[in-house]
Amino acid sequence: MDYTNVETFLAIAETRSLSRAAELLFLSQSTVSYRLKALEQEIGSELIQREQGKGFITLTTKGEEFINIAERWKSLHKDTEVWKIQKALHELSIGGVDSLNTYIFYELYRKILKSDRHMIIRVSTHWTVTIYKMIENYEIDTGFVLWELPYKNITCKPLFSENMVLISSSGSDLPDIVNPTDLKPDKGIFMYHGPKFQLWHENIWQNHTTKFSTVDTVALLSLFMDIPDFWSIVPFSVAKKFNKKNITISKIIDPPPKRICYQITNKNPIPNKIKSLEIFDDILEDFIKNEINTLI
């Protein structure tokens, strides 16, 4: 149904005059008559009573009934026009491991929220294995993980790597460069950083019977690192944040393998998320290129 014809009918219904409706719409009276006739032909009913000699127009029963329909049509048209000029909102669910979300990608998320790309993000923190399963089950759209797993339907792309370093309380008097074999295991707090780190760790301390204290999040680790003589091995991005809390950073002789951050996505993303993923990848690429070096 042509909106201009509906608009013309409403002007006639309001003024009860073809000539005044023409003035209201800045049209000729013949154009008003043409639009009214076209509308009547489309809906198959006369909307006005055509009587000679009257100075005003009377609507037919159908015409009176059509007013409400026409008003709703007008409102819908306005809503449609507003919707057409609005920029689309893009939504994306992102999963990341604790240390990546908290110490690196928080800056990426801030950048997205402050950008004009009209993206709504839902960020959650999980273990690497859990993130793979969530990607496979379409529970999240993309994720940041610490190692590769053999999922056929998931694309895994390395983004960056960073050195592992040793942190200790400033009162521990550990040197700037430490030999891990000189460290006391009973003063170590172990945090899992992936299978390669695990193998390196076991190789260094395989002959020790002392068990390490363990934590599973960086937030927990931060609560214990002010205890004198205690130490832990962490990615450099974490150490940089800890350094503001009277923590000493030491390099490691024959250090663990670098920690690698991977981005994973489903090879067959949900169709209505493809554009959101493209926008996100553009922002991520710029972030990795221009800002990641300041964080790691």
mmCIF file of C-alpha atoms in Angstrom:
data_model
loop_
_atom_site.group_PDB
_atom_site.id
_atom_site.type_symbol
_atom_site.label_atom_id
_atom_site.label_comp_id
_atom_site.label_asym_id
_atom_site.label_seq_id
_atom_site.Cartn_x
_atom_site.Cartn_y
_atom_site.Cartn_z
ATOM 1 C CA MET A 1 0.000 0.000 0.000
ATOM 2 C CA ASP A 2 1.411 3.372 -1.069
ATOM 3 C CA TYR A 3 2.098 5.507 1.998
ATOM 4 C CA THR A 4 1.430 8.767 0.135
ATOM 5 C CA ASN A 5 -2.099 7.581 -0.657
ATOM 6 C CA VAL A 6 -2.694 6.701 2.991
ATOM 7 C CA GLU A 7 -1.303 10.074 4.067
ATOM 8 C CA THR A 8 -3.631 11.808 1.627
ATOM 9 C CA PHE A 9 -6.668 9.943 2.962
ATOM 10 C CA LEU A 10 -5.818 10.962 6.541
ATOM 11 C CA ALA A 11 -5.559 14.603 5.454
ATOM 12 C CA ILE A 12 -9.013 14.342 3.838
ATOM 13 C CA ALA A 13 -10.420 12.665 6.967
ATOM 14 C CA GLU A 14 -8.977 15.448 9.121
ATOM 15 C CA THR A 15 -10.113 18.413 7.004
ATOM 16 C CA ARG A 16 -13.259 16.839 5.451
ATOM 17 C CA SER A 17 -12.337 18.718 2.292
ATOM 18 C CA LEU A 18 -10.366 17.876 -0.850
ATOM 19 C CA SER A 19 -9.230 21.467 -1.301
ATOM 20 C CA ARG A 20 -8.083 21.923 2.295
ATOM 21 C CA ALA A 21 -6.350 18.537 2.229
ATOM 22 C CA ALA A 22 -4.503 19.715 -0.892
ATOM 23 C CA GLU A 23 -3.412 22.876 0.943
ATOM 24 C CA LEU A 24 -2.295 20.856 3.960
ATOM 25 C CA LEU A 25 -0.163 18.575 1.791
ATOM 26 C CA PHE A 26 1.021 21.299 -0.605
ATOM 27 C CA LEU A 27 -0.504 19.421 -3.537
ATOM 28 C CA SER A 28 -2.974 20.213 -6.286
ATOM 29 C CA GLN A 29 -6.580 19.148 -5.733
ATOM 30 C CA SER A 30 -6.384 16.891 -8.767
ATOM 31 C CA THR A 31 -3.420 15.035 -7.239
ATOM 32 C CA VAL A 32 -5.375 14.576 -4.004
ATOM 33 C CA SER A 33 -8.346 13.189 -5.959
ATOM 34 C CA TYR A 34 -6.070 10.864 -7.937
ATOM 35 C CA ARG A 35 -4.424 9.462 -4.779
ATOM 36 C CA LEU A 36 -7.772 8.928 -3.080
ATOM 37 C CA LYS A 37 -9.133 7.053 -6.081
ATOM 38 C CA ALA A 38 -5.981 4.893 -6.300
ATOM 39 C CA LEU A 39 -6.338 3.982 -2.626
ATOM 40 C CA GLU A 40 -10.018 3.082 -3.028
ATOM 41 C CA GLN A 41 -9.187 0.861 -5.991
ATOM 42 C CA GLU A 42 -6.476 -0.897 -4.013
ATOM 43 C CA ILE A 43 -8.635 -1.704 -0.986
ATOM 44 C CA GLY A 44 -11.772 -2.301 -3.080
ATOM 45 C CA SER A 45 -14.086 0.106 -1.245
ATOM 46 C CA GLU A 46 -15.213 3.714 -1.507
ATOM 47 C CA LEU A 47 -13.946 5.805 1.373
ATOM 48 C CA ILE A 48 -15.943 9.033 0.834
ATOM 49 C CA GLN A 49 -19.502 9.751 -0.181
ATOM 50 C CA ARG A 50 -19.430 11.671 -3.429
ATOM 51 C CA GLU A 51 -22.323 14.134 -3.254
ATOM 52 C CA GLN A 52 -22.719 17.265 -5.350
ATOM 53 C CA GLY A 53 -23.248 20.643 -3.757
ATOM 54 C CA LYS A 54 -21.900 19.896 -0.276
ATOM 55 C CA GLY A 55 -19.116 22.030 1.134
ATOM 56 C CA PHE A 56 -17.696 19.196 3.140
ATOM 57 C CA ILE A 57 -16.916 15.517 2.658
ATOM 58 C CA THR A 58 -18.622 12.689 4.482
ATOM 59 C CA LEU A 59 -16.769 9.420 4.942
ATOM 60 C CA THR A 60 -18.436 6.137 4.178
ATOM 61 C CA THR A 61 -18.675 3.475 6.874
ATOM 62 C CA LYS A 62 -15.603 1.839 5.367
ATOM 63 C CA GLY A 63 -13.895 5.236 5.354
ATOM 64 C CA GLU A 64 -14.548 5.726 9.079
ATOM 65 C CA GLU A 65 -13.273 2.237 9.790
ATOM 66 C CA PHE A 66 -10.173 2.793 7.691
ATOM 67 C CA ILE A 67 -9.031 5.804 9.748
ATOM 68 C CA ASN A 68 -7.696 3.592 12.527
ATOM 69 C CA ILE A 69 -5.928 1.331 10.037
ATOM 70 C CA ALA A 70 -4.428 4.318 8.253
ATOM 71 C CA GLU A 71 -3.154 5.811 11.526
ATOM 72 C CA ARG A 72 -1.426 2.563 12.393
ATOM 73 C CA TRP A 73 0.019 2.385 8.881
ATOM 74 C CA LYS A 74 1.353 5.922 9.269
ATOM 75 C CA SER A 75 2.934 5.082 12.609
ATOM 76 C CA LEU A 76 4.503 1.927 11.165
ATOM 77 C CA HIS A 77 5.875 3.903 8.237
ATOM 78 C CA LYS A 78 7.526 6.406 10.575
ATOM 79 C CA ASP A 79 9.039 3.605 12.637
ATOM 80 C CA THR A 80 10.355 1.990 9.477
ATOM 81 C CA GLU A 81 11.958 5.218 8.295
ATOM 82 C CA VAL A 82 13.674 5.694 11.656
ATOM 83 C CA TRP A 83 14.848 2.083 11.619
ATOM 84 C CA LYS A 84 16.262 2.492 8.096
ATOM 85 C CA ILE A 85 18.565 5.352 9.097
ATOM 86 C CA GLN A 86 19.704 3.815 12.368
ATOM 87 C CA LYS A 87 23.031 2.023 12.350
ATOM 88 C CA ALA A 88 22.792 -1.695 13.043
ATOM 89 C CA LEU A 89 23.874 -3.003 16.420
ATOM 90 C CA HIS A 90 26.295 -5.905 16.354
ATOM 91 C CA GLU A 91 26.422 -8.381 19.233
ATOM 92 C CA LEU A 92 29.247 -10.748 20.059
ATOM 93 C CA SER A 93 29.958 -13.190 22.883
ATOM 94 C CA ILE A 94 33.645 -13.481 23.810
ATOM 95 C CA GLY A 95 35.286 -15.992 26.123
ATOM 96 C CA GLY A 96 38.809 -15.688 27.472
ATOM 97 C CA VAL A 97 41.040 -17.185 30.121
ATOM 98 C CA ASP A 98 41.407 -15.197 33.321
ATOM 99 C CA SER A 99 44.879 -13.759 32.802
ATOM 100 C CA LEU A 100 44.175 -12.736 29.189
ATOM 101 C CA ASN A 101 40.881 -11.030 29.961
ATOM 102 C CA THR A 102 42.180 -9.255 33.060
ATOM 103 C CA TYR A 103 45.669 -8.193 32.018
ATOM 104 C CA ILE A 104 45.598 -7.864 28.238
ATOM 105 C CA PHE A 105 42.236 -7.859 26.509
ATOM 106 C CA TYR A 106 40.502 -5.530 28.943
ATOM 107 C CA GLU A 107 42.048 -2.748 26.855
ATOM 108 C CA LEU A 108 40.576 -4.282 23.689
ATOM 109 C CA TYR A 109 37.131 -4.472 25.287
ATOM 110 C CA ARG A 110 37.384 -0.838 26.401
ATOM 111 C CA LYS A 111 38.330 0.147 22.867
ATOM 112 C CA ILE A 112 35.286 -1.640 21.450
ATOM 113 C CA LEU A 113 32.924 -0.010 23.951
ATOM 114 C CA LYS A 114 34.357 3.439 23.184
ATOM 115 C CA SER A 115 34.303 2.977 19.406
ATOM 116 C CA ASP A 116 31.582 4.033 16.979
ATOM 117 C CA ARG A 117 31.212 0.507 15.592
ATOM 118 C CA HIS A 118 27.926 -0.036 17.496
ATOM 119 C CA MET A 119 28.963 -3.358 18.982
ATOM 120 C CA ILE A 120 27.552 -4.941 22.120
ATOM 121 C CA ILE A 121 29.925 -7.456 23.701
ATOM 122 C CA ARG A 122 29.339 -10.107 26.337
ATOM 123 C CA VAL A 123 32.656 -11.107 27.915
ATOM 124 C CA SER A 124 33.097 -14.164 30.118
ATOM 125 C CA THR A 125 36.049 -15.932 31.722
ATOM 126 C CA HIS A 126 36.648 -19.695 31.464
ATOM 127 C CA TRP A 127 39.341 -22.357 31.259
ATOM 128 C CA THR A 128 40.884 -22.973 27.828
ATOM 129 C CA VAL A 129 39.208 -26.396 27.464
ATOM 130 C CA THR A 130 35.828 -24.918 28.403
ATOM 131 C CA ILE A 131 36.187 -22.158 25.796
ATOM 132 C CA TYR A 132 36.805 -24.740 23.063
ATOM 133 C CA LYS A 133 33.651 -26.607 24.050
ATOM 134 C CA MET A 134 31.612 -23.382 24.165
ATOM 135 C CA ILE A 135 32.815 -22.398 20.692
ATOM 136 C CA GLU A 136 31.945 -25.839 19.353
ATOM 137 C CA ASN A 137 28.445 -25.633 20.886
ATOM 138 C CA TYR A 138 27.847 -22.038 19.694
ATOM 139 C CA GLU A 139 27.599 -20.772 23.279
ATOM 140 C CA ILE A 140 30.134 -18.040 22.487
ATOM 141 C CA ASP A 141 31.290 -16.599 19.153
ATOM 142 C CA THR A 142 35.035 -16.249 19.632
ATOM 143 C CA GLY A 143 37.565 -16.953 22.354
ATOM 144 C CA PHE A 144 41.116 -16.344 23.564
ATOM 145 C CA VAL A 145 42.950 -19.452 24.756
ATOM 146 C CA LEU A 146 46.470 -20.562 25.684
ATOM 147 C CA TRP A 147 47.017 -23.718 23.673
ATOM 148 C CA GLU A 148 45.794 -25.621 20.618
ATOM 149 C CA LEU A 149 43.374 -28.519 20.884
ATOM 150 C CA PRO A 150 42.353 -30.895 18.048
ATOM 151 C CA TYR A 151 38.815 -29.726 17.331
ATOM 152 C CA LYS A 152 37.932 -30.280 13.650
ATOM 153 C CA ASN A 153 35.278 -27.560 13.543
ATOM 154 C CA ILE A 154 37.351 -24.849 15.206
ATOM 155 C CA THR A 155 39.856 -22.458 13.659
ATOM 156 C CA CYS A 156 42.814 -21.677 15.929
ATOM 157 C CA LYS A 157 44.994 -18.660 15.101
ATOM 158 C CA PRO A 158 48.091 -17.541 17.073
ATOM 159 C CA LEU A 159 47.962 -13.844 17.949
ATOM 160 C CA PHE A 160 51.102 -13.104 19.966
ATOM 161 C CA SER A 161 53.584 -14.641 22.395
ATOM 162 C CA GLU A 162 55.188 -13.341 25.578
ATOM 163 C CA ASN A 163 58.056 -14.261 27.865
ATOM 164 C CA MET A 164 57.594 -16.002 31.182
ATOM 165 C CA VAL A 165 59.315 -14.337 34.147
ATOM 166 C CA LEU A 166 59.658 -14.852 37.865
ATOM 167 C CA ILE A 167 57.958 -12.575 40.377
ATOM 168 C CA SER A 168 58.628 -12.313 44.104
ATOM 169 C CA SER A 169 57.932 -9.910 46.928
ATOM 170 C CA SER A 170 60.314 -6.971 47.032
ATOM 171 C CA GLY A 171 61.670 -8.239 50.355
ATOM 172 C CA SER A 172 62.768 -11.575 48.947
ATOM 173 C CA ASP A 173 66.149 -10.355 47.663
ATOM 174 C CA LEU A 174 66.098 -12.585 44.589
ATOM 175 C CA PRO A 175 68.525 -11.489 41.856
ATOM 176 C CA ASP A 176 67.512 -9.892 38.564
ATOM 177 C CA ILE A 177 68.409 -13.141 36.797
ATOM 178 C CA VAL A 178 67.596 -16.379 38.574
ATOM 179 C CA ASN A 179 68.462 -19.994 37.982
ATOM 180 C CA PRO A 180 65.279 -21.981 38.629
ATOM 181 C CA THR A 181 67.277 -24.824 40.180
ATOM 182 C CA ASP A 182 68.320 -22.424 42.960
ATOM 183 C CA LEU A 183 64.730 -21.656 43.945
ATOM 184 C CA LYS A 184 63.038 -23.251 46.929
ATOM 185 C CA PRO A 185 59.955 -25.243 45.819
ATOM 186 C CA ASP A 186 58.297 -24.842 49.226
ATOM 187 C CA LYS A 187 58.246 -21.083 48.586
ATOM 188 C CA GLY A 188 56.853 -21.404 45.072
ATOM 189 C CA ILE A 189 53.233 -20.824 44.124
ATOM 190 C CA PHE A 190 52.386 -22.777 41.002
ATOM 191 C CA MET A 191 49.873 -21.564 38.441
ATOM 192 C CA TYR A 192 49.139 -23.619 35.338
ATOM 193 C CA HIS A 193 50.098 -21.876 32.073
ATOM 194 C CA GLY A 194 49.563 -24.695 29.601
ATOM 195 C CA PRO A 195 51.014 -28.141 28.802
ATOM 196 C CA LYS A 196 54.405 -26.864 27.587
ATOM 197 C CA PHE A 197 54.898 -24.879 30.768
ATOM 198 C CA GLN A 198 53.854 -27.924 32.794
ATOM 199 C CA LEU A 199 56.491 -30.093 31.114
ATOM 200 C CA TRP A 200 59.199 -27.491 31.672
ATOM 201 C CA HIS A 201 58.197 -27.141 35.315
ATOM 202 C CA GLU A 202 58.206 -30.889 35.924
ATOM 203 C CA ASN A 203 61.592 -31.252 34.261
ATOM 204 C CA ILE A 204 63.162 -28.639 36.565
ATOM 205 C CA TRP A 205 61.735 -29.952 39.817
ATOM 206 C CA GLN A 206 61.257 -33.625 39.018
ATOM 207 C CA ASN A 207 63.703 -34.726 41.733
ATOM 208 C CA HIS A 208 62.101 -32.670 44.490
ATOM 209 C CA THR A 209 59.630 -34.267 46.850
ATOM 210 C CA THR A 210 58.274 -30.939 48.069
ATOM 211 C CA LYS A 211 54.923 -30.069 46.546
ATOM 212 C CA PHE A 212 54.134 -26.589 45.322
ATOM 213 C CA SER A 213 51.292 -24.492 46.639
ATOM 214 C CA THR A 214 48.883 -23.807 43.780
ATOM 215 C CA VAL A 215 46.321 -21.212 42.693
ATOM 216 C CA ASP A 216 44.019 -21.195 39.680
ATOM 217 C CA THR A 217 43.554 -17.462 39.011
ATOM 218 C CA VAL A 218 45.823 -14.452 38.813
ATOM 219 C CA ALA A 219 43.590 -12.624 41.275
ATOM 220 C CA LEU A 220 44.307 -15.281 43.905
ATOM 221 C CA LEU A 221 48.014 -15.225 43.138
ATOM 222 C CA SER A 222 48.169 -11.473 43.745
ATOM 223 C CA LEU A 223 46.887 -11.969 47.289
ATOM 224 C CA PHE A 224 49.900 -14.108 48.248
ATOM 225 C CA MET A 225 52.792 -12.432 46.474
ATOM 226 C CA ASP A 226 53.476 -9.961 49.279
ATOM 227 C CA ILE A 227 54.643 -12.820 51.523
ATOM 228 C CA PRO A 228 58.455 -12.572 51.882
ATOM 229 C CA ASP A 229 60.527 -15.158 49.990
ATOM 230 C CA PHE A 230 57.584 -16.510 47.995
ATOM 231 C CA TRP A 231 57.796 -16.581 44.225
ATOM 232 C CA SER A 232 55.859 -17.605 41.126
ATOM 233 C CA ILE A 233 56.388 -17.809 37.375
ATOM 234 C CA VAL A 234 53.957 -15.793 35.274
ATOM 235 C CA PRO A 235 53.619 -14.193 31.816
ATOM 236 C CA PHE A 236 55.284 -10.804 31.524
ATOM 237 C CA SER A 237 51.923 -9.029 31.068
ATOM 238 C CA VAL A 238 50.878 -10.241 34.514
ATOM 239 C CA ALA A 239 54.232 -9.361 36.038
ATOM 240 C CA LYS A 240 53.997 -5.789 34.735
ATOM 241 C CA LYS A 241 50.735 -5.282 36.611
ATOM 242 C CA PHE A 242 52.134 -6.895 39.753
ATOM 243 C CA ASN A 243 55.193 -4.674 39.601
ATOM 244 C CA LYS A 244 53.042 -1.792 40.840
ATOM 245 C CA LYS A 245 52.467 -3.706 44.093
ATOM 246 C CA ASN A 246 56.036 -3.928 45.425
ATOM 247 C CA ILE A 247 56.760 -7.020 43.366
ATOM 248 C CA THR A 248 60.177 -7.748 41.894
ATOM 249 C CA ILE A 249 60.496 -9.130 38.349
ATOM 250 C CA SER A 250 63.411 -11.447 37.545
ATOM 251 C CA LYS A 251 64.491 -13.053 34.299
ATOM 252 C CA ILE A 252 64.948 -16.835 34.249
ATOM 253 C CA ILE A 253 67.990 -18.734 33.003
ATOM 254 C CA ASP A 254 66.794 -21.278 30.417
ATOM 255 C CA PRO A 255 63.230 -19.978 30.810
ATOM 256 C CA PRO A 256 59.970 -21.782 30.086
ATOM 257 C CA PRO A 257 58.590 -21.677 26.534
ATOM 258 C CA LYS A 258 56.903 -18.412 25.677
ATOM 259 C CA ARG A 259 53.200 -18.289 26.370
ATOM 260 C CA ILE A 260 51.210 -18.099 23.138
ATOM 261 C CA CYS A 261 47.771 -16.551 22.910
ATOM 262 C CA TYR A 262 45.397 -18.018 20.326
ATOM 263 C CA GLN A 263 42.072 -16.801 18.990
ATOM 264 C CA ILE A 264 39.556 -19.526 18.224
ATOM 265 C CA THR A 265 36.295 -19.402 16.277
ATOM 266 C CA ASN A 266 33.892 -21.938 14.860
ATOM 267 C CA LYS A 267 34.619 -22.740 11.210
ATOM 268 C CA ASN A 268 30.896 -22.408 10.515
ATOM 269 C CA PRO A 269 29.783 -19.333 12.470
ATOM 270 C CA ILE A 270 26.141 -18.445 12.970
ATOM 271 C CA PRO A 271 25.169 -16.449 9.834
ATOM 272 C CA ASN A 272 23.930 -13.377 11.697
ATOM 273 C CA LYS A 273 27.230 -13.212 13.609
ATOM 274 C CA ILE A 274 29.492 -13.154 10.557
ATOM 275 C CA LYS A 275 29.424 -9.352 10.212
ATOM 276 C CA SER A 276 30.004 -8.903 13.956
ATOM 277 C CA LEU A 277 32.999 -11.242 13.788
ATOM 278 C CA GLU A 278 34.413 -9.305 10.833
ATOM 279 C CA ILE A 279 34.131 -6.014 12.708
ATOM 280 C CA PHE A 280 35.644 -7.562 15.832
ATOM 281 C CA ASP A 281 38.565 -9.010 13.868
ATOM 282 C CA ASP A 282 39.279 -5.591 12.343
ATOM 283 C CA ILE A 283 39.460 -4.000 15.793
ATOM 284 C CA LEU A 284 41.484 -6.934 17.158
ATOM 285 C CA GLU A 285 44.007 -6.728 14.314
ATOM 286 C CA ASP A 286 44.551 -3.032 14.978
ATOM 287 C CA PHE A 287 44.882 -3.729 18.715
ATOM 288 C CA ILE A 288 47.508 -6.442 18.183
ATOM 289 C CA LYS A 289 49.438 -4.283 15.743
ATOM 290 C CA ASN A 290 49.472 -1.021 17.702
ATOM 291 C CA GLU A 291 48.898 -1.730 21.384
ATOM 292 C CA ILE A 292 49.887 -5.261 22.364
ATOM 293 C CA ASN A 293 53.589 -4.416 22.712
ATOM 294 C CA THR A 294 52.832 -1.927 25.480
ATOM 295 C CA LEU A 295 51.048 -4.651 27.470
ATOM 296 C CA ILE A 296 53.519 -7.522 27.104
#
